[in-house]
GROMACS .gro file of C-alpha atoms in nm:
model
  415
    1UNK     CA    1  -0.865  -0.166   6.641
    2UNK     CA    2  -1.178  -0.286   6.507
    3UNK     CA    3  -1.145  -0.395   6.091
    4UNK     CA    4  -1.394  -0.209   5.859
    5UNK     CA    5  -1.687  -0.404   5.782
    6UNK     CA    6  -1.588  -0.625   6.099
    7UNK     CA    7  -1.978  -0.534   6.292
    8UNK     CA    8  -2.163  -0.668   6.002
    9UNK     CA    9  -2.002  -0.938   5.977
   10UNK     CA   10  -1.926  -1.045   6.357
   11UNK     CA   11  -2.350  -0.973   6.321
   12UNK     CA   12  -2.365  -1.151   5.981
   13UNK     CA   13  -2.224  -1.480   6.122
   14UNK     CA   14  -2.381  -1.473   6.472
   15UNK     CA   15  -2.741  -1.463   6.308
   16UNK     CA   16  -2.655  -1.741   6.091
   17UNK     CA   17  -2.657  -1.581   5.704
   18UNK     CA   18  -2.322  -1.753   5.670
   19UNK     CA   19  -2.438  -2.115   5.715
   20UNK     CA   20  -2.500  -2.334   5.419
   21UNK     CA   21  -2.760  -2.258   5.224
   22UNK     CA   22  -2.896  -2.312   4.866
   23UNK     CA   23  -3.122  -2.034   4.757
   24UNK     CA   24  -3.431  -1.840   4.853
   25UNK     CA   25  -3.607  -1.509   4.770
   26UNK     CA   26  -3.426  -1.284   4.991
   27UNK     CA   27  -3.068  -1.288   5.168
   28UNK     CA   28  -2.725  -1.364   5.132
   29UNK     CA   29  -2.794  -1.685   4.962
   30UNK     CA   30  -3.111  -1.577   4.722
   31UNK     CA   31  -3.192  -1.747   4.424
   32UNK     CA   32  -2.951  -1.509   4.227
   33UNK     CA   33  -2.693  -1.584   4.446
   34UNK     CA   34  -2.737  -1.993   4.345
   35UNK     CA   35  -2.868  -1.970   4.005
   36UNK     CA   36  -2.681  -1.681   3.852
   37UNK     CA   37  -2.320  -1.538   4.019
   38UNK     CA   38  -2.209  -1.824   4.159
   39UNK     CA   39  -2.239  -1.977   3.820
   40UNK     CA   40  -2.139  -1.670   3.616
   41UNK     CA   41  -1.803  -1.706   3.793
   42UNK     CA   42  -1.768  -2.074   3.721
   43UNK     CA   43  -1.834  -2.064   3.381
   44UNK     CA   44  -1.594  -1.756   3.390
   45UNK     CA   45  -1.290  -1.952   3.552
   46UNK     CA   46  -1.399  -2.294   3.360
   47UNK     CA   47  -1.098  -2.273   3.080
   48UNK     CA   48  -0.773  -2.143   3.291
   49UNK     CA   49  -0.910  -2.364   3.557
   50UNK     CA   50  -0.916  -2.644   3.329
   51UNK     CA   51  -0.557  -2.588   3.175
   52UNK     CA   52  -0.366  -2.545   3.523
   53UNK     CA   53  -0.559  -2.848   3.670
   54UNK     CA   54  -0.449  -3.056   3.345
   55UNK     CA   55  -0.115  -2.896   3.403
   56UNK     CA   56  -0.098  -3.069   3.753
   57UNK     CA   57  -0.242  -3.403   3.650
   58UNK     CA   58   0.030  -3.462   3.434
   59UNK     CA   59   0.315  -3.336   3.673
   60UNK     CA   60   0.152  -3.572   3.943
   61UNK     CA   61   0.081  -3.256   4.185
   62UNK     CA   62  -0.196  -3.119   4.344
   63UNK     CA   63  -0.344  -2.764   4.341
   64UNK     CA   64  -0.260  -2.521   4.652
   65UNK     CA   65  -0.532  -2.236   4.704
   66UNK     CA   66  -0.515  -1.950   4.874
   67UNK     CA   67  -0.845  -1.709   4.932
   68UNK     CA   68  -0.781  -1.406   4.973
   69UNK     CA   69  -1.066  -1.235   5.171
   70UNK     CA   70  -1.231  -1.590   5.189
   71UNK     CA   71  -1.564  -1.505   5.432
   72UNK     CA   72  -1.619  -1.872   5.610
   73UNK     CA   73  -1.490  -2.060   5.254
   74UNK     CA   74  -1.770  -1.989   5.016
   75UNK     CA   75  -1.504  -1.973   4.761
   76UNK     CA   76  -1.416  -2.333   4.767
   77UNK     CA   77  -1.752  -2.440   4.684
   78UNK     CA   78  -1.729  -2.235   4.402
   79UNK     CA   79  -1.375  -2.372   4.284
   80UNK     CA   80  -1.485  -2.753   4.369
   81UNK     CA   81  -1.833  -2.746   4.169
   82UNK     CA   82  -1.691  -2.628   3.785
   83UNK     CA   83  -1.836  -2.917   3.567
   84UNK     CA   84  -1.598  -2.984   3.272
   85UNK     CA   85  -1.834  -2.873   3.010
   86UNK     CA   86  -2.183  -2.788   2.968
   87UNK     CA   87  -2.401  -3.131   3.102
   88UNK     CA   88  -2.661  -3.348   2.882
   89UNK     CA   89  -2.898  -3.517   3.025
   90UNK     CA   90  -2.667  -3.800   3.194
   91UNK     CA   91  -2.686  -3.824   3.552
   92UNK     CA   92  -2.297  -3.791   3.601
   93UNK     CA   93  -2.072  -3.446   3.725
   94UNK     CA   94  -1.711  -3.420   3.573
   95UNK     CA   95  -1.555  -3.188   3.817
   96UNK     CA   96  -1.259  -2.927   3.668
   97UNK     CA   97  -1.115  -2.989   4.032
   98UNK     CA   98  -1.198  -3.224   4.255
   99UNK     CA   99  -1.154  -3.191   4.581
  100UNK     CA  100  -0.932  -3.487   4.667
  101UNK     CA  101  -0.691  -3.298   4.399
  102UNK     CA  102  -0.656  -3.011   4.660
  103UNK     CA  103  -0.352  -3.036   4.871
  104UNK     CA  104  -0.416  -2.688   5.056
  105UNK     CA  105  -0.708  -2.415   5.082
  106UNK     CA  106  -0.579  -2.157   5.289
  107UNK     CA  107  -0.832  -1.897   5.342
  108UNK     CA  108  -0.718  -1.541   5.465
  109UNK     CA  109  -0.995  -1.310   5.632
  110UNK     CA  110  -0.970  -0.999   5.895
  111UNK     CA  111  -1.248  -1.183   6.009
  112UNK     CA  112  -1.209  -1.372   6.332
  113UNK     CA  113  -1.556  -1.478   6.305
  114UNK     CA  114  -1.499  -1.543   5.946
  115UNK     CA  115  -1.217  -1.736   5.976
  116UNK     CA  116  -1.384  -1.928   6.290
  117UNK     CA  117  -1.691  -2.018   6.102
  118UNK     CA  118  -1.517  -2.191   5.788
  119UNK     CA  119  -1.286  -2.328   6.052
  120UNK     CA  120  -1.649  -2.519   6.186
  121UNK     CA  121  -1.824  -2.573   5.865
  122UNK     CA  122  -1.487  -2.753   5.678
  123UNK     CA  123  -1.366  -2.939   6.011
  124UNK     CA  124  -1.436  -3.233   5.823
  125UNK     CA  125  -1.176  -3.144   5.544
  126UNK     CA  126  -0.802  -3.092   5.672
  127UNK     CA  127  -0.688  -2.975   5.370
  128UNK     CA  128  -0.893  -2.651   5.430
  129UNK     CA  129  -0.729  -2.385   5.669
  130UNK     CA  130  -0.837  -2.023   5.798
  131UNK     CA  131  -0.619  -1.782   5.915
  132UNK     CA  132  -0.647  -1.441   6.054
  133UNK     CA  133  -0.512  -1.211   5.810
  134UNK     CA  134  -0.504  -0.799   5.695
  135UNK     CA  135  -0.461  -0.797   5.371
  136UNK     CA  136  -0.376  -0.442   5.374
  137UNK     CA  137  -0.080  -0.536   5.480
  138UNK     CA  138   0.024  -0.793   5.190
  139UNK     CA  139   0.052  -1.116   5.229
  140UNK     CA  140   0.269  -1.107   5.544
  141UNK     CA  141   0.373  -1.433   5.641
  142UNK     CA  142   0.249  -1.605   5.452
  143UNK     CA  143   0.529  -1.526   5.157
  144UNK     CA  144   0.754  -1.801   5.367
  145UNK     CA  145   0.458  -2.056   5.229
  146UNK     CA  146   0.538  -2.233   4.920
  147UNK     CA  147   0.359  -2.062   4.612
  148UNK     CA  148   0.015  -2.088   4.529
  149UNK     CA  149  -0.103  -2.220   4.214
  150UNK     CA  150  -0.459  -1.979   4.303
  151UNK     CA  151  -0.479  -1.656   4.462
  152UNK     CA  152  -0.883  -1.611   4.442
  153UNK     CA  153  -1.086  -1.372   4.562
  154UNK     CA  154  -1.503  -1.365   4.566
  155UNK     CA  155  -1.807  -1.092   4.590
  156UNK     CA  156  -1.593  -0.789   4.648
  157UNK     CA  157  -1.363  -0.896   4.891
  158UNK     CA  158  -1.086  -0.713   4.736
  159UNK     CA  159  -1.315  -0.405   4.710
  160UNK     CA  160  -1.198  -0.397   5.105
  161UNK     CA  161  -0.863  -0.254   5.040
  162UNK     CA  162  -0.806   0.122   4.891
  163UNK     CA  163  -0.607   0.108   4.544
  164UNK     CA  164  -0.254   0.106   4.712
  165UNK     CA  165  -0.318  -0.163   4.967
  166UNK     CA  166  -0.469  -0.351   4.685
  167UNK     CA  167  -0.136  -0.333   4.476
  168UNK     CA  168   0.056  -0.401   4.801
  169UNK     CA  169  -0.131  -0.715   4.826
  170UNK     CA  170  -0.119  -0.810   4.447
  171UNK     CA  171   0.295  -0.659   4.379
  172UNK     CA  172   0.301  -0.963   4.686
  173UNK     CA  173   0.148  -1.202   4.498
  174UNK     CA  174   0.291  -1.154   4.198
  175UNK     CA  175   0.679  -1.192   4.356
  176UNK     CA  176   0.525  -1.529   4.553
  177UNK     CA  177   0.332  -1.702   4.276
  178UNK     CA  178   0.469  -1.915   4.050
  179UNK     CA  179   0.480  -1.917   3.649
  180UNK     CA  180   0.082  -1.958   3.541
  181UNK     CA  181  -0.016  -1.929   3.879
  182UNK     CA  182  -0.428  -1.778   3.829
  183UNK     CA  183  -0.464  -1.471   3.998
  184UNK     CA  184  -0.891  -1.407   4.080
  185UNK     CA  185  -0.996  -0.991   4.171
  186UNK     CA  186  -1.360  -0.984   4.225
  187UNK     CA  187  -1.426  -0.581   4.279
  188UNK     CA  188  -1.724  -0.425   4.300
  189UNK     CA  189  -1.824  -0.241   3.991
  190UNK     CA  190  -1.799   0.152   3.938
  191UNK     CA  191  -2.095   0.161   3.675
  192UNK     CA  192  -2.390  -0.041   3.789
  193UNK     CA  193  -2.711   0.092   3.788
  194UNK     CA  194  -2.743   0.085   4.139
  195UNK     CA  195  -2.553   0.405   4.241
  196UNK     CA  196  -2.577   0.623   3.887
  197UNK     CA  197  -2.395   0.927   4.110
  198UNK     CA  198  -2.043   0.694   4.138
  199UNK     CA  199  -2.023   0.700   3.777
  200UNK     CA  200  -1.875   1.065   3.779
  201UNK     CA  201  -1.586   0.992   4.021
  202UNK     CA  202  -1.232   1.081   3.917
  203UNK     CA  203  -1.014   1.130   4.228
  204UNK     CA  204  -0.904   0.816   4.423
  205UNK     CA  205  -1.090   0.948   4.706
  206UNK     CA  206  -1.438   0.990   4.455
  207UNK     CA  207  -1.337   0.650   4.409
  208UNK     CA  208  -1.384   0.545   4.762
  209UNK     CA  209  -1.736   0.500   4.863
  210UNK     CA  210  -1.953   0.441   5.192
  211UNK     CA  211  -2.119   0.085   5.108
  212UNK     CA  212  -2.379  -0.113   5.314
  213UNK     CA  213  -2.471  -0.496   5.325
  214UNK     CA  214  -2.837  -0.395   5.398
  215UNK     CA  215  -2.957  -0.652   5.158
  216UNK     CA  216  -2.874  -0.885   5.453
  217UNK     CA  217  -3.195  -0.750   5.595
  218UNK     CA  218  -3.549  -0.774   5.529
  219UNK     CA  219  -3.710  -0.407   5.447
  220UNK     CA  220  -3.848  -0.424   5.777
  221UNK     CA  221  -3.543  -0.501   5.944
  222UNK     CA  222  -3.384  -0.180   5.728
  223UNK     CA  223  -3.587   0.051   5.900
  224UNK     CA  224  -3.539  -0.028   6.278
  225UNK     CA  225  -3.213  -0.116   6.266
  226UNK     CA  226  -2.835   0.081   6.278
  227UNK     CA  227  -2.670  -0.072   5.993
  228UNK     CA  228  -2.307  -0.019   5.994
  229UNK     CA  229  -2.139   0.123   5.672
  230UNK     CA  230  -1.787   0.085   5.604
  231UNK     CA  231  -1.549   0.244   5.253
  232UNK     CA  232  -1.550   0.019   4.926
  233UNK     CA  233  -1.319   0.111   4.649
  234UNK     CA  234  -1.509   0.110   4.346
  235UNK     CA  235  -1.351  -0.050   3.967
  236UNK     CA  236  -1.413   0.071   3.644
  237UNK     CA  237  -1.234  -0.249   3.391
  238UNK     CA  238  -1.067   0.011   3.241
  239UNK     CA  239  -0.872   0.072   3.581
  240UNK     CA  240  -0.813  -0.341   3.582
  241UNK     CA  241  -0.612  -0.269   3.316
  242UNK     CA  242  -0.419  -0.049   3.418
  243UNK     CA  243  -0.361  -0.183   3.737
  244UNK     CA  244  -0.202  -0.517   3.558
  245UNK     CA  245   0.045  -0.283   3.333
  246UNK     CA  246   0.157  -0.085   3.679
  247UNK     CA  247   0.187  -0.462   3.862
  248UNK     CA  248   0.398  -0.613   3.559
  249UNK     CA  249   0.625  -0.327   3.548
  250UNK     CA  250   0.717  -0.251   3.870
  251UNK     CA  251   0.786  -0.653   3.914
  252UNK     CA  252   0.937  -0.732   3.603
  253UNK     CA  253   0.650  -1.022   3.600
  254UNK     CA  254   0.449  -1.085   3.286
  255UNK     CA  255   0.047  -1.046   3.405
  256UNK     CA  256  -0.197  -1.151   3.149
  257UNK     CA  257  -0.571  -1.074   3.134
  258UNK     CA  258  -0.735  -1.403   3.055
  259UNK     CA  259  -1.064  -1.262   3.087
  260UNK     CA  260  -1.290  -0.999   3.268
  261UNK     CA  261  -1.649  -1.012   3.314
  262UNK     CA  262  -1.936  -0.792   3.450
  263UNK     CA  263  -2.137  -0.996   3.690
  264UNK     CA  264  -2.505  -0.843   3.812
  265UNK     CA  265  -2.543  -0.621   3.576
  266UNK     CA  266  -2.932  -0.539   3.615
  267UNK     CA  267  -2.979  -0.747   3.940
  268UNK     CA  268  -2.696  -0.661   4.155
  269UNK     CA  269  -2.800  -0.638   4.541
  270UNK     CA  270  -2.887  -0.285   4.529
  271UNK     CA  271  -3.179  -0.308   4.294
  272UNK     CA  272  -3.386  -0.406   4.571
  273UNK     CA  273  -3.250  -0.222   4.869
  274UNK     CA  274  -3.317   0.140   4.639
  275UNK     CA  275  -3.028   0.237   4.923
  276UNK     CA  276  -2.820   0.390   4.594
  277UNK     CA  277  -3.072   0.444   4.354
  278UNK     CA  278  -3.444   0.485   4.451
  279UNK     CA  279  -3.538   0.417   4.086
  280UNK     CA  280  -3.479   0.145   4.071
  281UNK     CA  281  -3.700  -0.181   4.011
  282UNK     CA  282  -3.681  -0.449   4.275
  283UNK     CA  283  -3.558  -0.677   3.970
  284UNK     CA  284  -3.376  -0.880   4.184
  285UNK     CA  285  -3.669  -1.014   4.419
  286UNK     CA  286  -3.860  -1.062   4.011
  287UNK     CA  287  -3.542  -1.322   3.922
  288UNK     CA  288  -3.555  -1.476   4.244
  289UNK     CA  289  -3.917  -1.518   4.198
  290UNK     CA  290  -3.847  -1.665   3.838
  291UNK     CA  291  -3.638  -1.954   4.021
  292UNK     CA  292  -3.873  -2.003   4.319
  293UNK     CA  293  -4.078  -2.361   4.324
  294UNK     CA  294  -4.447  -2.342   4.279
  295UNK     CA  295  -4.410  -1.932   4.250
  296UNK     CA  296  -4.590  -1.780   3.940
  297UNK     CA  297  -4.439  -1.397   3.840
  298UNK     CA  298  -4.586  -1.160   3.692
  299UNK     CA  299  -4.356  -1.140   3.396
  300UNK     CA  300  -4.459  -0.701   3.328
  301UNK     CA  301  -4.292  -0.666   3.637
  302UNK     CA  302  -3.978  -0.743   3.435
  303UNK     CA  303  -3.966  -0.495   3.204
  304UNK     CA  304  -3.721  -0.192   3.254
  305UNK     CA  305  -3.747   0.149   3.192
  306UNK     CA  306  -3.472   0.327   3.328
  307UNK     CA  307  -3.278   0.624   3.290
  308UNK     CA  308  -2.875   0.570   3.308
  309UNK     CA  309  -2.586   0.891   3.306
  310UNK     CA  310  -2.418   0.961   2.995
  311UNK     CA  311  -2.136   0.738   2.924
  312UNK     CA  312  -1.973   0.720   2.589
  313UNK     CA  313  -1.888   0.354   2.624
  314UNK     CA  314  -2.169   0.252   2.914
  315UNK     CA  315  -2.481   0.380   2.854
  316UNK     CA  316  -2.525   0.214   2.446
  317UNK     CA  317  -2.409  -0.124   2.582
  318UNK     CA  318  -2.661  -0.063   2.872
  319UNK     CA  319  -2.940   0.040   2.645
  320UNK     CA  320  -2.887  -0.250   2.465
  321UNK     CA  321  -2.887  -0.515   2.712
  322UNK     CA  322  -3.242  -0.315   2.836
  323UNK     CA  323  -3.379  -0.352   2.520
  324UNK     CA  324  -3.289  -0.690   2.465
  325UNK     CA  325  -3.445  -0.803   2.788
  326UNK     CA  326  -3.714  -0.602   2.766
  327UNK     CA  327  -3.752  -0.775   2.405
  328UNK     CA  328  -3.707  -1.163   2.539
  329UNK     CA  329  -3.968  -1.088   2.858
  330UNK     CA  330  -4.228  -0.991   2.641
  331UNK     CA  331  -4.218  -1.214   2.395
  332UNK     CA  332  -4.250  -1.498   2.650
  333UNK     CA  333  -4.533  -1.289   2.778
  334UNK     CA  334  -4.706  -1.314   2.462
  335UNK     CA  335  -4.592  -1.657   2.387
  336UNK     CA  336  -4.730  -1.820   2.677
  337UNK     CA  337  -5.092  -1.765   2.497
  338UNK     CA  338  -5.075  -1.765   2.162
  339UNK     CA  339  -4.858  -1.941   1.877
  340UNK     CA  340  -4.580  -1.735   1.698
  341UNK     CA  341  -4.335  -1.739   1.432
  342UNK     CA  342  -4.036  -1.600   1.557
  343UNK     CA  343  -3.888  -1.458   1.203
  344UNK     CA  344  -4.180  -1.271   1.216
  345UNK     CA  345  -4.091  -1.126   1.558
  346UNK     CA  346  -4.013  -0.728   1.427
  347UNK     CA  347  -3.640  -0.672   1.351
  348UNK     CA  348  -3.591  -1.007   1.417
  349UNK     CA  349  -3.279  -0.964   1.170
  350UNK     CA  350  -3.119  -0.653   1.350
  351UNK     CA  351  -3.086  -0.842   1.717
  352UNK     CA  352  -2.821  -0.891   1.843
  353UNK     CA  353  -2.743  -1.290   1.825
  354UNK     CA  354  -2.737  -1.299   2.204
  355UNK     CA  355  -3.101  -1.246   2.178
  356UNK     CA  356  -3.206  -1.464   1.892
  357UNK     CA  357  -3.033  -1.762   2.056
  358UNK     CA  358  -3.247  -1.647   2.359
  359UNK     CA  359  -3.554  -1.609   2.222
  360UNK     CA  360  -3.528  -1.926   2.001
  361UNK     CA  361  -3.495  -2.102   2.347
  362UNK     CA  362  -3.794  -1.938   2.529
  363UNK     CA  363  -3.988  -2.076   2.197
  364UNK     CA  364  -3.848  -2.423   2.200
  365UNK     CA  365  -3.909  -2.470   2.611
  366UNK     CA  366  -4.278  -2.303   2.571
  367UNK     CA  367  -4.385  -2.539   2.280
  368UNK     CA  368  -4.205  -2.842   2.446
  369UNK     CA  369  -4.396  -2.805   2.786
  370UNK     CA  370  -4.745  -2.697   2.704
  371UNK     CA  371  -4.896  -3.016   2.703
  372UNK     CA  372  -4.838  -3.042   3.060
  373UNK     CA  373  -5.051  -3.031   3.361
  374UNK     CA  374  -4.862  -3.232   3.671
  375UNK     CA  375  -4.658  -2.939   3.871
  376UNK     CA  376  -4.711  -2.646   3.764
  377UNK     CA  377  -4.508  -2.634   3.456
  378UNK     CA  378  -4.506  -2.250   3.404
  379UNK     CA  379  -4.401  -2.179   3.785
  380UNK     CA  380  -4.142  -2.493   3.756
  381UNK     CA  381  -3.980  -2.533   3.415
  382UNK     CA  382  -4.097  -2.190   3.227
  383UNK     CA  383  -4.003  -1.962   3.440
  384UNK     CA  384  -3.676  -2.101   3.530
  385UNK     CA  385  -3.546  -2.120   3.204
  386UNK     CA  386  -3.636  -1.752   3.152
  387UNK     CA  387  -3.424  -1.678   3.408
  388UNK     CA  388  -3.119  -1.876   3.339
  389UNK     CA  389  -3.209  -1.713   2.955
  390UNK     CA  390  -3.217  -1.371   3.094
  391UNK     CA  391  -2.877  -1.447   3.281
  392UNK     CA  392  -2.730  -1.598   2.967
  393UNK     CA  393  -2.848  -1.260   2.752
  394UNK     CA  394  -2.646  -1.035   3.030
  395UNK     CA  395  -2.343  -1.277   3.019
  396UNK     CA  396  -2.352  -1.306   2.645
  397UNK     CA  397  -2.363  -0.913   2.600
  398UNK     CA  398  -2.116  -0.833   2.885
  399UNK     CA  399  -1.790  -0.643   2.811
  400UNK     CA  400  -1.626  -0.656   3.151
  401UNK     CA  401  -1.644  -0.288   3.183
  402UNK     CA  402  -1.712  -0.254   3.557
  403UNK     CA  403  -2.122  -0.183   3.466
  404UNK     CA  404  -2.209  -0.515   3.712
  405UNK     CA  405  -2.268  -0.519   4.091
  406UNK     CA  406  -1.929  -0.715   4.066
  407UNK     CA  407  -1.632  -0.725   3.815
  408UNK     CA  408  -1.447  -1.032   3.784
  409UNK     CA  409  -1.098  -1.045   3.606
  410UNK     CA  410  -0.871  -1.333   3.552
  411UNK     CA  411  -0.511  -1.293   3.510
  412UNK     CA  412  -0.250  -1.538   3.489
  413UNK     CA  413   0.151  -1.491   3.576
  414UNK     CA  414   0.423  -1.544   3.314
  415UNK     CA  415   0.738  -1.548   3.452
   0.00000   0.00000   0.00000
């Protein structure tokens, strides 16, 4: 029996949108993709990762790794590139993990492609394994491995499996891993902007969506091809919650949210694709464009003005992170031609500190690099930092409520 999802992805690989890759305006590995999520989740896993690595140091072990839903091993990248803190301007990385303190990777897909790719791109690390695996099932045999110090998961794999295979998997995890073992969900989130007619869903089955990877796909490529669809369960962090009191009781295991965070929230995949939500911006190409060498962007393409459903505990925070963006792109709009005083910005006192930080930035990198005339210093150092300010402004404002493309949450076993 064919695996849902299994066409793309058998397509996916075949055409190549799985090899190594650092960035571009469109596709799997955009700009966004490099620039913003991948780091998002980094700084996200920075602490705990720190601790349990620390942990191992001193006990003279290394860390074992386990991916659940791991694609061709994207996820290791992520794990391996965590720098220690924030960098200056020395030249030097301090890795969180490195990768010689890895005794074992094992990456779990129902993938065959999947697990054949990573299999070809990591043949040159033996500490990295693929296996064939449905996690619907749990984690089958691989519960006679010794325990894993990481069970993580990346971009929505876990989305894959309905709520009950999903606790199957995790009540399995929970009985294998050891105390402080890190436990990674990456879901897709119930409240983005993308698909405003999810938000109302109250059944498990409302809960259950048709979902496309047509941002694979130029829009060309959209229209003259049958793209398959397959069912995504969709998370609200609310429902996170929940699901960590359910997993704790029925094990007798103590499961602690470290953290949760809302990843994509106003440039998730869908912007552009208008497959959900046809009015929407295509704010995702914009960002990409922000990051893209030698690009200019028209920077009133950026603002927002969007309509989101009624949500007692959404839509404000929404509004607000809309309003603050809005706020930061025009400023730098305005600032790029004339001089400014930012106290005198209007209701500079009533932002939110999110966006004064931001703004105080924009300011600082505009007056530092106007001088300039060798490279294009508005397409290459302006516009970048705009970006990684917008990205800061949605991570600093985040609540982990499931209002991102994806919702990340951390949890760590006590036992």
């Amino acid at each position: 029996m064919q695996s849902v999802g299994e066409q793309t992805y058998t397509q996916a690989v075949r055409e190549g949108k799985y090899d190594l890759y650092v960035g571009n305006l469109f596709g799997k590995y955009d700009n966004v993709r490099t620039y913003w999520e991948d780091q998002l989740t980094r700084i996200a896993l920075r602490p705990c990762l720190t601790h349990l690595v620390d942990r191992k140091r001193e006990a003279g072990q290394k860390v074992r790794i386990c991916d659940l839903g791991c694609g061709a091993g994207q996820g290791y990248q992520i794990l391996t590139k965590i720098d220690r803190r924030d960098l200056d301007l020395g030249l030097q990385h301090q890795r969180v993990l490195n990768e010689d303190e890895i005794s074992t990777y094992l990456g779990l897909d129902i993938s065959q492609a999947m697990v054949e790719k990573g299999s070809v791109l990591f043949a040159d690390k033996p500490q990295l394994q693929f296996a064939q695996a449905d996690l619907r099932e749990g984690l089958g045999k691989i519960k006679q491995e010794q325990p894993f110090d990481i069970y993580f998961s990346s971009y929505g794999s876990l989305s894959h499996l309905g709520r009950q295979d999903l606790v199957k998997l995790l009540t399995d995890v929970c009985e294998h891993g050891h105390d402080g073992s890190l436990i990674v969900l990456d879901l897709i989130g119930r409240y983005s902007i993308e698909w405003p007619d999810f938000w109302s869903a109250e059944s498990e089955s409302e809960k259950v969506r048709q979902y496309t990877m047509s941002y694979l796909y130029s829009e060309t490529a959209r229209q003259e091809i049958d793209i398959e669809s397959f069912p995504l369960r969709f998370w609200a962090g609310s429902e996170v919650k929940q699901l960590a009191d359910e997993l704790a009781a029925a094990t007798g295991t103590g499961l602690e949210i470290i953290n949760m965070m809302d990843r994509s929230i106003l440039v998730g995949r869908h912007t552009d694709t208008h497959e959900y939500n046809p009015a929407l911006k295509p704010i995702r190409r914009l960002i990409n464009s922000l990051h893209e060498d030698y690009l200019r962007t028209d920077l009133g393409d950026l603002i927002l003005d969007l309509d989101v459903p009624d949500h007692p505990q959404i839509t404000p925070r929404l509004q607000q992170l809309m309003k603050s963006w809005n706020t930061l792109v025009e400023y730098c709009q305005h600032r790029l031609c004339h001089n400014f005083c930012l106290p005198e910005l209007k209701g500079w006192n009533d932002f939110p500190k999110p966006l004064q930080f931001s703004l105080m930035t924009m300011d600082r990198v505009i007056a530092d690099v106007g001088w300039m005339w060798y490279g294009d210093p508005r397409a290459n150092i302006i516009e970048p930092q705009l970006g990684y300010a917008l990205r800061t402004l949605e991570y600093d404002m985040q609540r982990g409520s499931g209002c991102g493309h994806g919702l990340v949450a951390i949890l760590q076993l006590k036992k």
